[in-house]
Short mmCIF file of C-alpha atoms in Angstrom, two decimals:
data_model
loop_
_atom_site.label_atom_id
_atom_site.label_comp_id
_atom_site.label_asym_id
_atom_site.label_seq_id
_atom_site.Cartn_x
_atom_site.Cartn_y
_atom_site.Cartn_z
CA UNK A 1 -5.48 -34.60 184.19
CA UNK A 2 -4.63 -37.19 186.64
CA UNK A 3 -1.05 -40.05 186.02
CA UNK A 4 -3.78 -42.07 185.39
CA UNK A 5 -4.86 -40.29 182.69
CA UNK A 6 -1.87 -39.74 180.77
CA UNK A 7 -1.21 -41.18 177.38
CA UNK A 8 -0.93 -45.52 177.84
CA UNK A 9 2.77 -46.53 176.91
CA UNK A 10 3.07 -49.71 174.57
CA UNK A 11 4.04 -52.31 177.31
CA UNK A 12 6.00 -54.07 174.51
CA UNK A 13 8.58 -51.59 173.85
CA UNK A 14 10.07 -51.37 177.52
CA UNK A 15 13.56 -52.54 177.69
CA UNK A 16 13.96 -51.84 173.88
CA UNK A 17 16.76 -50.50 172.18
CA UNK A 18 16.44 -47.84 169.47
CA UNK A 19 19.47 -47.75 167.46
CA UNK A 20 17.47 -47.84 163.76
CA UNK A 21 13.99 -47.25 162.36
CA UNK A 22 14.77 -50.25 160.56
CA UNK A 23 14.41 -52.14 163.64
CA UNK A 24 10.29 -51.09 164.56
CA UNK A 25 7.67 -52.35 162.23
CA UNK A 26 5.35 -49.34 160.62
CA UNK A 27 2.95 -49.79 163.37
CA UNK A 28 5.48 -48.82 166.03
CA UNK A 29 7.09 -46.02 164.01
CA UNK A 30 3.44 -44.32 164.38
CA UNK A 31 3.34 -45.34 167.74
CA UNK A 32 6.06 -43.43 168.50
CA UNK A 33 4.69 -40.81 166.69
CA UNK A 34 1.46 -40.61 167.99
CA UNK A 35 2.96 -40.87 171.27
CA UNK A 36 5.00 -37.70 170.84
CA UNK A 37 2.21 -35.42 169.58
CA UNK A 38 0.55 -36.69 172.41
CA UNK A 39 3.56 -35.48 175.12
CA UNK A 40 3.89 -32.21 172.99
CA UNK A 41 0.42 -31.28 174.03
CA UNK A 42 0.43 -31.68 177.76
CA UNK A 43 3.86 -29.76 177.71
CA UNK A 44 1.93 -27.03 175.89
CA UNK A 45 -0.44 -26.77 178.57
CA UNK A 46 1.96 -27.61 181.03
CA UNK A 47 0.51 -30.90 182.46
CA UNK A 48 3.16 -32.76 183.84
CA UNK A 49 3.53 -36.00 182.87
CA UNK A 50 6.24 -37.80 185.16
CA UNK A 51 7.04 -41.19 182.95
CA UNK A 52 10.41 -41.19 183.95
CA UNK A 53 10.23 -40.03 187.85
CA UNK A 54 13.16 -41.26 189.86
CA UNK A 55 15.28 -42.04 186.58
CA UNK A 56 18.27 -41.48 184.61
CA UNK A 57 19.52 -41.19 181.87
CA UNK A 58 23.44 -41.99 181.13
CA UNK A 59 24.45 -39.53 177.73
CA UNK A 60 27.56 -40.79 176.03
CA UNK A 61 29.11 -38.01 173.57
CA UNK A 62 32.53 -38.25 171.47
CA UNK A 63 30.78 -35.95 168.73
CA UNK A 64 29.56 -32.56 170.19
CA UNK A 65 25.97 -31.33 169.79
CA UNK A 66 23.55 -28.54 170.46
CA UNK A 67 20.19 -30.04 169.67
CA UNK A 68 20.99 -33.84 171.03
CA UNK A 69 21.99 -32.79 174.06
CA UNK A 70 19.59 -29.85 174.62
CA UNK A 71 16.72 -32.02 173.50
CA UNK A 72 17.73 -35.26 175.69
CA UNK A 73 18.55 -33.51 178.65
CA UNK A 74 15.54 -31.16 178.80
CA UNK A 75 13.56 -34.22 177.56
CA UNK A 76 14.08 -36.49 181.06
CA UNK A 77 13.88 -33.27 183.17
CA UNK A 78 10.25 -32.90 181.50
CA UNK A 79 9.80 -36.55 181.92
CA UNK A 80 9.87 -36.37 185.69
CA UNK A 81 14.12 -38.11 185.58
CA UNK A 82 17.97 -36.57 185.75
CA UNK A 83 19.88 -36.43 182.49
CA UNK A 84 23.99 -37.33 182.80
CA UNK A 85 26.48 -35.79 180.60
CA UNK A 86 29.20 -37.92 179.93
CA UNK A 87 31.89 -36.79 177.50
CA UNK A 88 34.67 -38.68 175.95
CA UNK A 89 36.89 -36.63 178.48
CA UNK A 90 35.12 -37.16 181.39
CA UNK A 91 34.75 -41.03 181.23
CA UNK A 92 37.20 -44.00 181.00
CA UNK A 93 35.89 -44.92 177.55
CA UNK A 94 37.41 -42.03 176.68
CA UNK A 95 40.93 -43.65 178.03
CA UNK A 96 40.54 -47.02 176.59
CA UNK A 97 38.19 -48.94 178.40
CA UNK A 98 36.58 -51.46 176.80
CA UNK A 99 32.85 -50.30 175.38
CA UNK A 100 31.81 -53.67 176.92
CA UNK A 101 33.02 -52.89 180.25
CA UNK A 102 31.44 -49.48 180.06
CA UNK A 103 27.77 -50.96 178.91
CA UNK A 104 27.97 -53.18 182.02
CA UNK A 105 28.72 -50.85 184.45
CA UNK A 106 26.30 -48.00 183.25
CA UNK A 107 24.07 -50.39 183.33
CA UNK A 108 24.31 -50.60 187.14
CA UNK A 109 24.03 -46.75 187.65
CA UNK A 110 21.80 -45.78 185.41
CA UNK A 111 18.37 -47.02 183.69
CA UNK A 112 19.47 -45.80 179.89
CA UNK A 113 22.23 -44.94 177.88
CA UNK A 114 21.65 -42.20 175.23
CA UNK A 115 25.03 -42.47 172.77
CA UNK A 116 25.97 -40.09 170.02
CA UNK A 117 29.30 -40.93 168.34
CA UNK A 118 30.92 -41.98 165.32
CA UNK A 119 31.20 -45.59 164.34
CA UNK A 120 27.74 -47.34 164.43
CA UNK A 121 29.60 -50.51 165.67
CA UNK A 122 30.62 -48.81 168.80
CA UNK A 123 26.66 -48.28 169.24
CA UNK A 124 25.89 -52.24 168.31
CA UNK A 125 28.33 -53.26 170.96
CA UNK A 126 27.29 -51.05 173.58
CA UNK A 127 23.29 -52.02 173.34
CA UNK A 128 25.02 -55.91 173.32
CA UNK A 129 26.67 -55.94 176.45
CA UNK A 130 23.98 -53.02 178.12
CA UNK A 131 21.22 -54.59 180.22
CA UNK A 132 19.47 -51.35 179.99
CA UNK A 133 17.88 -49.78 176.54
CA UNK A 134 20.48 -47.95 174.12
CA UNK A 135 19.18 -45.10 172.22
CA UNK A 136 21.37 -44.20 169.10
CA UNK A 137 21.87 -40.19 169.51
CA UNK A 138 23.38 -40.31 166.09
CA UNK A 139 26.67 -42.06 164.59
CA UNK A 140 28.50 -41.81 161.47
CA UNK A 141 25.71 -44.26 159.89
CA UNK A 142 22.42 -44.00 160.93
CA UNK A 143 20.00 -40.78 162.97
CA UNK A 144 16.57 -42.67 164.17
CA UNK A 145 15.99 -40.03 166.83
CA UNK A 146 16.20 -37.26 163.84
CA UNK A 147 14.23 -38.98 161.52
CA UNK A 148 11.19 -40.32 164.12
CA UNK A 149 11.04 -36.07 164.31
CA UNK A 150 11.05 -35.45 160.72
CA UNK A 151 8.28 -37.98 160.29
CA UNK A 152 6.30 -36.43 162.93
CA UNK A 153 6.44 -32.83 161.40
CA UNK A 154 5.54 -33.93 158.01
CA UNK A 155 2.05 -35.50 159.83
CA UNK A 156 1.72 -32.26 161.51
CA UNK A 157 1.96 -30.37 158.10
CA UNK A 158 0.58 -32.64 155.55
CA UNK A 159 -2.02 -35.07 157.76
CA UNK A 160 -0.46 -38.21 156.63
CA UNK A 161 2.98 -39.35 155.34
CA UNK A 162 2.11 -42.74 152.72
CA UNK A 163 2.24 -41.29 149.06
CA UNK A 164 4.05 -37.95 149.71
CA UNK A 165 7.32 -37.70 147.73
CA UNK A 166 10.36 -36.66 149.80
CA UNK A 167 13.66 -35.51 147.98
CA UNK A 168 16.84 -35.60 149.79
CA UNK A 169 19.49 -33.14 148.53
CA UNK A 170 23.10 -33.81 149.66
CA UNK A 171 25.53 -36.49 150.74
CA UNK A 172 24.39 -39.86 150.75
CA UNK A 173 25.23 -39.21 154.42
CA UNK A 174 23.30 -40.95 158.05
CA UNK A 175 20.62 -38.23 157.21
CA UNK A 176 20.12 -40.10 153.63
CA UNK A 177 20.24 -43.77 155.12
CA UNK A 178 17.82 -42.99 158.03
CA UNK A 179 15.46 -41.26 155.75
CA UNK A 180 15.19 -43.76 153.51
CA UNK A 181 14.74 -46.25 156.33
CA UNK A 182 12.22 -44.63 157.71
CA UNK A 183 10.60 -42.88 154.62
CA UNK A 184 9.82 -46.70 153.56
CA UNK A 185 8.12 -48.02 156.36
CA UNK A 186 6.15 -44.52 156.17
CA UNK A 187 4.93 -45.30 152.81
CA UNK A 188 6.66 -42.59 151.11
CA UNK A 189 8.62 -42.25 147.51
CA UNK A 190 11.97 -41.57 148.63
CA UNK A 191 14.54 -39.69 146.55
CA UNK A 192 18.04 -39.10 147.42
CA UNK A 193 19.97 -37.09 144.82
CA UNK A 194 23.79 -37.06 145.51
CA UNK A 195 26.66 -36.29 143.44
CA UNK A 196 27.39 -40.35 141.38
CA UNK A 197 31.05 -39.92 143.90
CA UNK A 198 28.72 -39.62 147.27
CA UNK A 199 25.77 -42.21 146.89
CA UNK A 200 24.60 -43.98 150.04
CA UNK A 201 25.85 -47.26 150.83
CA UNK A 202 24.25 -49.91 148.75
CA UNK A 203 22.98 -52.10 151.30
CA UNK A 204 20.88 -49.48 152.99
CA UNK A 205 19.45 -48.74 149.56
CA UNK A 206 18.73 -52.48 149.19
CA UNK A 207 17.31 -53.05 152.44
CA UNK A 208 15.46 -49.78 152.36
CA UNK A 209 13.92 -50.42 148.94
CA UNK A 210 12.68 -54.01 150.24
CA UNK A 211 11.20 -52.04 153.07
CA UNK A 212 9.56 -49.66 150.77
CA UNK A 213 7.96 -52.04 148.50
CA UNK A 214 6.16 -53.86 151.21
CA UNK A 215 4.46 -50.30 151.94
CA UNK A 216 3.56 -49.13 149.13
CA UNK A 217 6.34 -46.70 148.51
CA UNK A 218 9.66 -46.06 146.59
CA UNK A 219 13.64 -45.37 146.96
CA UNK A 220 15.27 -43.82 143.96
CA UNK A 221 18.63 -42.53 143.67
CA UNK A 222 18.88 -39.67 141.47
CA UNK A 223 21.96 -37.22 140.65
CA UNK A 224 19.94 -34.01 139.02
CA UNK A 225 18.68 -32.06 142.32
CA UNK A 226 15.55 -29.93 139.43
CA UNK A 227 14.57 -33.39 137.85
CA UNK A 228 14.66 -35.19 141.75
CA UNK A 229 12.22 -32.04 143.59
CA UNK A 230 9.73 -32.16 140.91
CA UNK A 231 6.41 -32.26 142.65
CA UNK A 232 8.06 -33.03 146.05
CA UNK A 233 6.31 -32.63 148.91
CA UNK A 234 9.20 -32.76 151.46
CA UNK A 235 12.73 -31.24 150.79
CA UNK A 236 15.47 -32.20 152.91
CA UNK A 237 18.72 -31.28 152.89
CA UNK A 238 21.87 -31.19 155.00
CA UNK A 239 25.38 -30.00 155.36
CA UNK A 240 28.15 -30.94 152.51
CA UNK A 241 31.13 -32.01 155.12
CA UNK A 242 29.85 -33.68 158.51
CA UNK A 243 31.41 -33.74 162.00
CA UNK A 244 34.95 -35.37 161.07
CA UNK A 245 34.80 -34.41 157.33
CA UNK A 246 36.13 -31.22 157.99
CA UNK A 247 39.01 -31.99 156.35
CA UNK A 248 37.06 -32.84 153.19
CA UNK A 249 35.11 -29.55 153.41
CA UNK A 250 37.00 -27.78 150.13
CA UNK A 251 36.51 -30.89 147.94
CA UNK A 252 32.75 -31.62 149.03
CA UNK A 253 31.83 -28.07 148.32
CA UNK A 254 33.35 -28.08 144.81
CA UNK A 255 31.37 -31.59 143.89
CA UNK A 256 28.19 -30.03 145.56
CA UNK A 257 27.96 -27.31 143.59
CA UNK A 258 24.46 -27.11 142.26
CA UNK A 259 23.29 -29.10 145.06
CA UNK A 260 21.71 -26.29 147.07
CA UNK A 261 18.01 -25.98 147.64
CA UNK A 262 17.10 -22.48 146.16
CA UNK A 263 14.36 -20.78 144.42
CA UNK A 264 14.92 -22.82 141.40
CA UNK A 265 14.66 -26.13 143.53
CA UNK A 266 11.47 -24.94 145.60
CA UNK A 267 10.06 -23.94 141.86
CA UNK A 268 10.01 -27.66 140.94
CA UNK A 269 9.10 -28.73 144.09
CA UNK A 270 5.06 -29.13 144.61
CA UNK A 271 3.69 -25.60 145.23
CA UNK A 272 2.47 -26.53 148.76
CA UNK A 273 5.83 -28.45 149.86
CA UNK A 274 7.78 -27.79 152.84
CA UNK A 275 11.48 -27.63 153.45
CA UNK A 276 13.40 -29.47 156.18
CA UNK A 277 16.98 -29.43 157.55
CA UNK A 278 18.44 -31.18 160.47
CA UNK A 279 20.77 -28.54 161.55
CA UNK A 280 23.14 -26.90 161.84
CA UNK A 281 22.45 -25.26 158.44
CA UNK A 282 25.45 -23.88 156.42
CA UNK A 283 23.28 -20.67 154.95
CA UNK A 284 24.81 -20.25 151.12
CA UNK A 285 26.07 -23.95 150.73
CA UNK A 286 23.02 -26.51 150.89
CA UNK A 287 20.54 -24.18 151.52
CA UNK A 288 19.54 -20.49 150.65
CA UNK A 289 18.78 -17.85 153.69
CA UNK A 290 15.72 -16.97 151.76
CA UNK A 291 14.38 -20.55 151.72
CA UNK A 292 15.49 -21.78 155.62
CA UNK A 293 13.32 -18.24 156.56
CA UNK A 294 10.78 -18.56 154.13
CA UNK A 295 7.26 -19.70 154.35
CA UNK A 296 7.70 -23.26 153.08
CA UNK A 297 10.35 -23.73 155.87
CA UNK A 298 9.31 -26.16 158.29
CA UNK A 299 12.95 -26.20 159.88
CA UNK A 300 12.60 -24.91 163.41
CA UNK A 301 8.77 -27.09 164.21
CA UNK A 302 11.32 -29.62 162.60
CA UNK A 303 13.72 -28.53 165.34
CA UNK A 304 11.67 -28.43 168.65
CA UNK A 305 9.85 -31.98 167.31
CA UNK A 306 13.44 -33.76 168.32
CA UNK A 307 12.39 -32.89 171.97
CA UNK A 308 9.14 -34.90 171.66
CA UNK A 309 10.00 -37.13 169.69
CA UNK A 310 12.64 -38.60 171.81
CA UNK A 311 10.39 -38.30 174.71
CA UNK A 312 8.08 -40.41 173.11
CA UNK A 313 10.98 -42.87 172.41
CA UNK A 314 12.82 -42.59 176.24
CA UNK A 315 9.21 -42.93 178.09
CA UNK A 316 8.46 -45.84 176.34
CA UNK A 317 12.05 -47.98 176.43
CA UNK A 318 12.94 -46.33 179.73
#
């Protein structure tokens, strides 16, 4: 296979940013999709496929990660481009500079910004003052990158994503507001079952169940993890306390209790469902050892799909 074979990028989504699934209509979602199953083939038979060749991409981290930065950085190499880690530490944001200052002179060097960090707004401003494309990494509010993935495992595992129900066990977390985001424009009846103290934040839950409506799907908050999986087809869980909850961790674990997917959970579940987890995985708290390595377990395909999923998402921005 020739460059000029390769798979044809959108034209319309260079010089996006991607800082919500909110922001791409359902036809662009399985665009991006499409697009990654695509790029996961040739890298399985080792085509190259040099999108990116003679580019780079700036990666902005105050939260620390295994799979975002593995994924990113392995991602451009793959892409034919150079990868930059940037840490809190090792840049001036880190010392106060403005986030506007920083957007404008990354901009300059570099021909994206991949961000993972805490507050969302910190994300907003950054793809504001940026002349390049901003790709959200993952903040306090929202995980597109994750969540383009998780939709592009369930169509490698089920064929199709519109009518599938997909229960959410946990905190009413990113994880919960980007699934439900994206879970709508997919077509699917999202659950989220939280404890009534840790419910997502209404507005995502308003805008989300606007979104799902117009698709031909659902968002339904639930607080009885059995009664939520029956019949699921997905089940998706995550940890109790997140990256700067730690100090939370002994209070979230009491008012989780019973919020663990298990044999009794997968029981309820549809007999043919599959389990997902965006890792790291706490084994014993949210989920069981026996489920995360059972059959149903869909965690590590899950896991690799971040890789070629944001490949699909930095080839066509970038």
């Amino acid at each position: 296979m020739t460059t000029a074979q390769l798979p044809k990028l959108d034209p319309t989504m260079k010089g996006r940013d991607f800082l919500s699934l909110h922001d791409f209509s359902r036809d662009e979602i399985f665009y991006f999709i499409d697009l990654a199953r695509q790029l996961k083939a040739l890298q399985k038979d080792r085509i190259p496929h040099p999108y990116l060749a003679g580019k780079t991409l700036g990666m902005i981290f105050t939260k620390s990660s295994t799979r975002t930065r593995v994924s990113f950085e392995v991602g451009m190499y793959q892409l034919g481009g150079n990868a930059l880690f940037l840490s809190s530490a090792d840049i001036q944001l880190g010392r106060g500079e403005p986030i506007k200052d920083t957007a404008r002179v990354l901009s300059r060097y570099v021909d994206g910004i991949m961000i993972r960090t805490f507050a969302h707004s910190d994300v907003v401003e950054l793809a504001q003052y940026a002349d390049i494309p901003v790709i959200n990494g993952l903040t306090d509010l929202l995980h597109p990158c994750q969540v383009l993935a998780d939709l592009m495992t369930i169509v490698e595992y089920k064929g199709k994503t519109d009518g599938l129900k997909m229960t959410f066990i946990g905190d009413g977390n990113n994880m919960a507001h980007e699934l439900m985001f994206g879970g709508a424009k997919a077509g699917m009846d999202v659950v989220i079952c939280t404890p009534e103290a840790y419910r997502p934040e209404p507005e995502i839950v308003r805008i989300a169940t606007e979104d799902a409506k117009a698709h031909g799907g659902s968002i339904t908050l639930m607080s009885d993890p059995v009664a939520a999986s029956k019949d699921a087809d997905v089940l998706y869980t995550d940890v109790w306390a997140s990256m700067g909850q730690e100090g939370e961790a002994q209070e979230r674990a009491q008012a989780f209790q019973g919020f663990m997917i298990d044999g009794t959970i997968m029981k309820a579940a549809h007999p043919k469902a599959i389990v997902l987890h965006c890792l790291p995985a706490h084994r014993g708290e949210e989920i069981t050892d026996e489920v995360i390595e059972g059959p149903q377990s869909a965690v590590f395909d899950e896991a690799e799909n971040r890789l070629h999923a944001q490949k699909a998402i930095m080839a066509s921005v970038m």
